[in-house]
Amino acid sequence: SQTIHQWPATLVQPVGSPLSLECTVEGTSNPNLYWYRQAAGRGLQLLFYSVGIGQISSEVPQNLSASRPQDRQFILSSKKLLLSDSGFYLCAWSRESRVNEQYFGPGTRLTVT
Amino acid sequence: AQKITQTQPGMFVQEKEAVTLDCTYDTSDPSYGLFWYKQPSSGEMIFLIYQGSYDQQNATEGRYSLNFQKARKSANLVISASQLGDSAMYFCAMSSFNQGGKLIFGQGTELSVKP
């Protein structure tokens, strides 16, 4: 069966510090991978998605970036965090298909102080 | 532009009763999918049910069913025999073939099940 991991689970970082969130998927190959952000009490906003190694599409211009160094690894980064980067970050995967359900990881709760 | 609308910010239901959570969508793509997710207080998004735009029958998964009315562009979730563990946020989402499968979410409905 497939499993998706995210770490860390929670993170408190000062403004201007760097960020690295990691997501890995087990039990499948060549998945589509996604990063979402959820503000408190709101729906999810798609940040990045990837259909393969090194292939990243950005949905929202911001100070965040994503990378996919391996088939089942997806990393969300920032060089300098802003207060507005606080939120709940969720990684998801789906099978290589145009319309398919996505399965989410447990999420990382980021607070920028 | 694609859009998902959930007009009920919060809902209450008595334990063991059925409840319907509303969702309307807008897309010009003829090939699309509709999804419902549950988000308990732990934060994890749990996939519940899927309906394809070409499916003739409404999707069902255990106590969950999706009332798909294509002409009205609605995809309501029906939960039968509510349980206390059903208390959570519920999100309707859509993806379409031309959008590369990216999910667009509604704002969610918070369901509270009363004992």
PDB file of N, CA and C in Angstrom, chain A residues 32 34 36 38 41-46 49 51 59 88 90 94 97-106 109, chain B residues 31-33 35 37 39 41-45 47 50 89 91 95-103 105-107:
ATOM      1  N   ASN A  32       2.311  11.868  -9.402  1.00  0.00           N
ATOM      2  CA  ASN A  32       2.215  13.326  -9.438  1.00  0.00           C
ATOM      3  C   ASN A  32       2.276  13.785  -7.981  1.00  0.00           C
ATOM      4  N   TYR A  34       2.166  17.191  -5.143  1.00  0.00           N
ATOM      5  CA  TYR A  34       1.569  18.514  -4.970  1.00  0.00           C
ATOM      6  C   TYR A  34       1.931  19.076  -3.599  1.00  0.00           C
ATOM      7  N   TYR A  36       0.276  22.037  -1.064  1.00  0.00           N
ATOM      8  CA  TYR A  36      -0.824  22.940  -0.803  1.00  0.00           C
ATOM      9  C   TYR A  36      -0.537  23.708   0.487  1.00  0.00           C
ATOM     10  N   GLN A  38      -2.819  25.788   3.556  1.00  0.00           N
ATOM     11  CA  GLN A  38      -4.155  26.055   4.094  1.00  0.00           C
ATOM     12  C   GLN A  38      -4.027  27.085   5.203  1.00  0.00           C
ATOM     13  N   GLY A  41      -8.921  27.977   8.939  1.00  0.00           N
ATOM     14  CA  GLY A  41     -10.339  28.047   8.618  1.00  0.00           C
ATOM     15  C   GLY A  41     -10.646  28.244   7.140  1.00  0.00           C
ATOM     16  N   ARG A  42      -9.686  27.985   6.296  1.00  0.00           N
ATOM     17  CA  ARG A  42      -9.901  28.224   4.860  1.00  0.00           C
ATOM     18  C   ARG A  42      -9.672  26.942   4.076  1.00  0.00           C
ATOM     19  N   GLY A  43      -9.973  27.047   2.767  1.00  0.00           N
ATOM     20  CA  GLY A  43      -9.720  25.929   1.877  1.00  0.00           C
ATOM     21  C   GLY A  43      -8.249  25.848   1.516  1.00  0.00           C
ATOM     22  N   LEU A  44      -7.920  24.840   0.695  1.00  0.00           N
ATOM     23  CA  LEU A  44      -6.537  24.620   0.318  1.00  0.00           C
ATOM     24  C   LEU A  44      -6.178  25.393  -0.940  1.00  0.00           C
ATOM     25  N   GLN A  45      -4.967  25.907  -0.964  1.00  0.00           N
ATOM     26  CA  GLN A  45      -4.454  26.625  -2.128  1.00  0.00           C
ATOM     27  C   GLN A  45      -3.280  25.843  -2.691  1.00  0.00           C
ATOM     28  N   LEU A  46      -3.352  25.490  -3.956  1.00  0.00           N
ATOM     29  CA  LEU A  46      -2.270  24.765  -4.599  1.00  0.00           C
ATOM     30  C   LEU A  46      -1.080  25.694  -4.813  1.00  0.00           C
ATOM     31  N   TYR A  49       3.103  21.836  -8.256  1.00  0.00           N
ATOM     32  CA  TYR A  49       2.861  20.435  -8.569  1.00  0.00           C
ATOM     33  C   TYR A  49       3.960  19.951  -9.496  1.00  0.00           C
ATOM     34  N   VAL A  51       5.071  16.550 -12.144  1.00  0.00           N
ATOM     35  CA  VAL A  51       4.708  15.310 -12.823  1.00  0.00           C
ATOM     36  C   VAL A  51       5.915  14.401 -13.008  1.00  0.00           C
ATOM     37  N   GLU A  59       2.023  27.605  -9.084  1.00  0.00           N
ATOM     38  CA  GLU A  59       0.685  28.142  -9.250  1.00  0.00           C
ATOM     39  C   GLU A  59       0.538  29.563  -8.741  1.00  0.00           C
ATOM     40  N   PHE A  88      -0.739  25.870   7.288  1.00  0.00           N
ATOM     41  CA  PHE A  88      -0.669  24.412   7.330  1.00  0.00           C
ATOM     42  C   PHE A  88      -0.315  23.947   5.924  1.00  0.00           C
ATOM     43  N   LEU A  90       0.408  21.024   3.233  1.00  0.00           N
ATOM     44  CA  LEU A  90       0.050  19.641   2.956  1.00  0.00           C
ATOM     45  C   LEU A  90       0.678  19.198   1.634  1.00  0.00           C
ATOM     46  N   SER A  94      -0.810  11.731  -6.421  1.00  0.00           N
ATOM     47  CA  SER A  94      -1.857  11.053  -7.187  1.00  0.00           C
ATOM     48  C   SER A  94      -1.197  10.181  -8.236  1.00  0.00           C
ATOM     49  N   SER A  97      -2.130  10.471 -13.903  1.00  0.00           N
ATOM     50  CA  SER A  97      -3.355  10.551 -14.671  1.00  0.00           C
ATOM     51  C   SER A  97      -3.872  11.970 -14.608  1.00  0.00           C
ATOM     52  N   ARG A  98      -4.726  12.314 -15.541  1.00  0.00           N
ATOM     53  CA  ARG A  98      -5.200  13.692 -15.579  1.00  0.00           C
ATOM     54  C   ARG A  98      -6.235  13.983 -14.497  1.00  0.00           C
ATOM     55  N   VAL A  99      -7.113  13.050 -14.248  1.00  0.00           N
ATOM     56  CA  VAL A  99      -8.156  13.281 -13.240  1.00  0.00           C
ATOM     57  C   VAL A  99      -8.146  12.109 -12.278  1.00  0.00           C
ATOM     58  N   ASN A 100      -7.674  12.356 -11.077  1.00  0.00           N
ATOM     59  CA  ASN A 100      -7.483  11.262 -10.136  1.00  0.00           C
ATOM     60  C   ASN A 100      -7.532  11.806  -8.722  1.00  0.00           C
ATOM     61  N   GLU A 101      -7.997  10.964  -7.795  1.00  0.00           N
ATOM     62  CA  GLU A 101      -8.008  11.433  -6.410  1.00  0.00           C
ATOM     63  C   GLU A 101      -6.574  11.610  -5.929  1.00  0.00           C
ATOM     64  N   GLN A 102      -6.425  12.562  -5.027  1.00  0.00           N
ATOM     65  CA  GLN A 102      -5.133  12.827  -4.422  1.00  0.00           C
ATOM     66  C   GLN A 102      -5.167  12.358  -2.979  1.00  0.00           C
ATOM     67  N   TYR A 103      -4.023  11.849  -2.527  1.00  0.00           N
ATOM     68  CA  TYR A 103      -3.899  11.359  -1.157  1.00  0.00           C
ATOM     69  C   TYR A 103      -2.901  12.247  -0.429  1.00  0.00           C
ATOM     70  N   PHE A 104      -3.294  12.674   0.741  1.00  0.00           N
ATOM     71  CA  PHE A 104      -2.550  13.699   1.460  1.00  0.00           C
ATOM     72  C   PHE A 104      -1.716  13.128   2.597  1.00  0.00           C
ATOM     73  N   GLY A 105      -0.619  13.829   2.869  1.00  0.00           N
ATOM     74  CA  GLY A 105       0.190  13.536   4.028  1.00  0.00           C
ATOM     75  C   GLY A 105      -0.401  14.173   5.278  1.00  0.00           C
ATOM     76  N   PRO A 106       0.259  13.977   6.424  1.00  0.00           N
ATOM     77  CA  PRO A 106      -0.273  14.487   7.694  1.00  0.00           C
ATOM     78  C   PRO A 106      -0.130  15.996   7.862  1.00  0.00           C
ATOM     79  N   ARG A 109       2.571  22.121  10.299  1.00  0.00           N
ATOM     80  CA  ARG A 109       2.017  23.394  10.776  1.00  0.00           C
ATOM     81  C   ARG A 109       3.183  24.356  10.998  1.00  0.00           C
TER      82      ARG A 109
ATOM     83  N   SER B  31     -14.653  17.016 -19.352  1.00  0.00           N
ATOM     84  CA  SER B  31     -14.104  15.880 -18.625  1.00  0.00           C
ATOM     85  C   SER B  31     -13.537  16.368 -17.301  1.00  0.00           C
ATOM     86  N   TYR B  32     -14.181  15.966 -16.221  1.00  0.00           N
ATOM     87  CA  TYR B  32     -13.745  16.432 -14.902  1.00  0.00           C
ATOM     88  C   TYR B  32     -14.148  15.421 -13.835  1.00  0.00           C
ATOM     89  N   GLY B  33     -13.585  15.612 -12.666  1.00  0.00           N
ATOM     90  CA  GLY B  33     -13.928  14.757 -11.540  1.00  0.00           C
ATOM     91  C   GLY B  33     -14.266  15.605 -10.333  1.00  0.00           C
ATOM     92  N   PHE B  35     -14.690  15.491  -6.057  1.00  0.00           N
ATOM     93  CA  PHE B  35     -14.168  14.762  -4.903  1.00  0.00           C
ATOM     94  C   PHE B  35     -14.691  15.388  -3.615  1.00  0.00           C
ATOM     95  N   TYR B  37     -13.506  15.447   0.532  1.00  0.00           N
ATOM     96  CA  TYR B  37     -12.486  15.130   1.517  1.00  0.00           C
ATOM     97  C   TYR B  37     -13.000  15.511   2.901  1.00  0.00           C
ATOM     98  N   GLN B  39     -11.661  16.529   6.763  1.00  0.00           N
ATOM     99  CA  GLN B  39     -10.493  16.995   7.515  1.00  0.00           C
ATOM    100  C   GLN B  39     -10.848  17.070   8.991  1.00  0.00           C
ATOM    101  N   SER B  41      -9.911  17.333  13.156  1.00  0.00           N
ATOM    102  CA  SER B  41      -9.123  18.363  13.851  1.00  0.00           C
ATOM    103  C   SER B  41      -7.618  18.088  13.782  1.00  0.00           C
ATOM    104  N   SER B  42      -7.239  16.860  13.508  1.00  0.00           N
ATOM    105  CA  SER B  42      -5.808  16.534  13.373  1.00  0.00           C
ATOM    106  C   SER B  42      -5.193  17.187  12.132  1.00  0.00           C
ATOM    107  N   GLY B  43      -6.021  17.541  11.165  1.00  0.00           N
ATOM    108  CA  GLY B  43      -5.539  18.261   9.996  1.00  0.00           C
ATOM    109  C   GLY B  43      -5.379  17.435   8.739  1.00  0.00           C
ATOM    110  N   GLU B  44      -5.291  16.134   8.868  1.00  0.00           N
ATOM    111  CA  GLU B  44      -5.065  15.314   7.686  1.00  0.00           C
ATOM    112  C   GLU B  44      -6.293  15.325   6.785  1.00  0.00           C
ATOM    113  N   MET B  45      -6.091  15.390   5.488  1.00  0.00           N
ATOM    114  CA  MET B  45      -7.170  15.363   4.506  1.00  0.00           C
ATOM    115  C   MET B  45      -7.411  13.920   4.109  1.00  0.00           C
ATOM    116  N   PHE B  47      -9.513  11.289   1.811  1.00  0.00           N
ATOM    117  CA  PHE B  47     -10.335  11.143   0.617  1.00  0.00           C
ATOM    118  C   PHE B  47     -11.554  10.273   0.930  1.00  0.00           C
ATOM    119  N   TYR B  50     -15.425   9.835  -4.997  1.00  0.00           N
ATOM    120  CA  TYR B  50     -15.127  10.434  -6.293  1.00  0.00           C
ATOM    121  C   TYR B  50     -16.277  10.193  -7.268  1.00  0.00           C
ATOM    122  N   MET B  89     -14.315  19.048   9.253  1.00  0.00           N
ATOM    123  CA  MET B  89     -14.501  19.902   8.078  1.00  0.00           C
ATOM    124  C   MET B  89     -14.605  19.002   6.854  1.00  0.00           C
ATOM    125  N   PHE B  91     -14.574  19.112   2.619  1.00  0.00           N
ATOM    126  CA  PHE B  91     -14.231  19.925   1.457  1.00  0.00           C
ATOM    127  C   PHE B  91     -14.659  19.223   0.177  1.00  0.00           C
ATOM    128  N   SER B  95     -11.280  18.487 -10.221  1.00  0.00           N
ATOM    129  CA  SER B  95     -10.147  18.560 -11.132  1.00  0.00           C
ATOM    130  C   SER B  95     -10.659  18.259 -12.526  1.00  0.00           C
ATOM    131  N   SER B  96      -9.991  18.804 -13.523  1.00  0.00           N
ATOM    132  CA  SER B  96     -10.439  18.595 -14.889  1.00  0.00           C
ATOM    133  C   SER B  96      -9.279  18.157 -15.767  1.00  0.00           C
ATOM    134  N   PHE B  97      -9.625  17.513 -16.845  1.00  0.00           N
ATOM    135  CA  PHE B  97      -8.612  16.962 -17.742  1.00  0.00           C
ATOM    136  C   PHE B  97      -7.698  18.061 -18.275  1.00  0.00           C
ATOM    137  N   ASN B  98      -8.282  19.160 -18.696  1.00  0.00           N
ATOM    138  CA  ASN B  98      -7.487  20.233 -19.284  1.00  0.00           C
ATOM    139  C   ASN B  98      -6.650  21.003 -18.278  1.00  0.00           C
ATOM    140  N   GLN B  99      -6.950  20.841 -17.001  1.00  0.00           N
ATOM    141  CA  GLN B  99      -6.168  21.506 -15.958  1.00  0.00           C
ATOM    142  C   GLN B  99      -5.097  20.580 -15.402  1.00  0.00           C
ATOM    143  N   GLY B 100      -4.867  19.464 -16.057  1.00  0.00           N
ATOM    144  CA  GLY B 100      -3.795  18.567 -15.640  1.00  0.00           C
ATOM    145  C   GLY B 100      -4.043  17.874 -14.316  1.00  0.00           C
ATOM    146  N   GLY B 101      -5.290  17.780 -13.915  1.00  0.00           N
ATOM    147  CA  GLY B 101      -5.597  17.049 -12.690  1.00  0.00           C
ATOM    148  C   GLY B 101      -5.423  17.829 -11.408  1.00  0.00           C
ATOM    149  N   LYS B 102      -5.129  19.108 -11.503  1.00  0.00           N
ATOM    150  CA  LYS B 102      -4.966  19.899 -10.285  1.00  0.00           C
ATOM    151  C   LYS B 102      -6.305  20.058  -9.589  1.00  0.00           C
ATOM    152  N   LEU B 103      -6.301  19.925  -8.267  1.00  0.00           N
ATOM    153  CA  LEU B 103      -7.530  20.039  -7.488  1.00  0.00           C
ATOM    154  C   LEU B 103      -7.811  21.491  -7.113  1.00  0.00           C
ATOM    155  N   PHE B 105     -10.336  23.508  -4.522  1.00  0.00           N
ATOM    156  CA  PHE B 105     -11.145  23.223  -3.345  1.00  0.00           C
ATOM    157  C   PHE B 105     -12.156  24.327  -3.072  1.00  0.00           C
ATOM    158  N   GLY B 106     -13.271  23.916  -2.471  1.00  0.00           N
ATOM    159  CA  GLY B 106     -14.199  24.882  -1.902  1.00  0.00           C
ATOM    160  C   GLY B 106     -13.703  25.315  -0.537  1.00  0.00           C
ATOM    161  N   GLN B 107     -14.476  26.192   0.108  1.00  0.00           N
ATOM    162  CA  GLN B 107     -14.059  26.737   1.399  1.00  0.00           C
ATOM    163  C   GLN B 107     -14.381  25.829   2.567  1.00  0.00           C
TER     164      GLN B 107
END
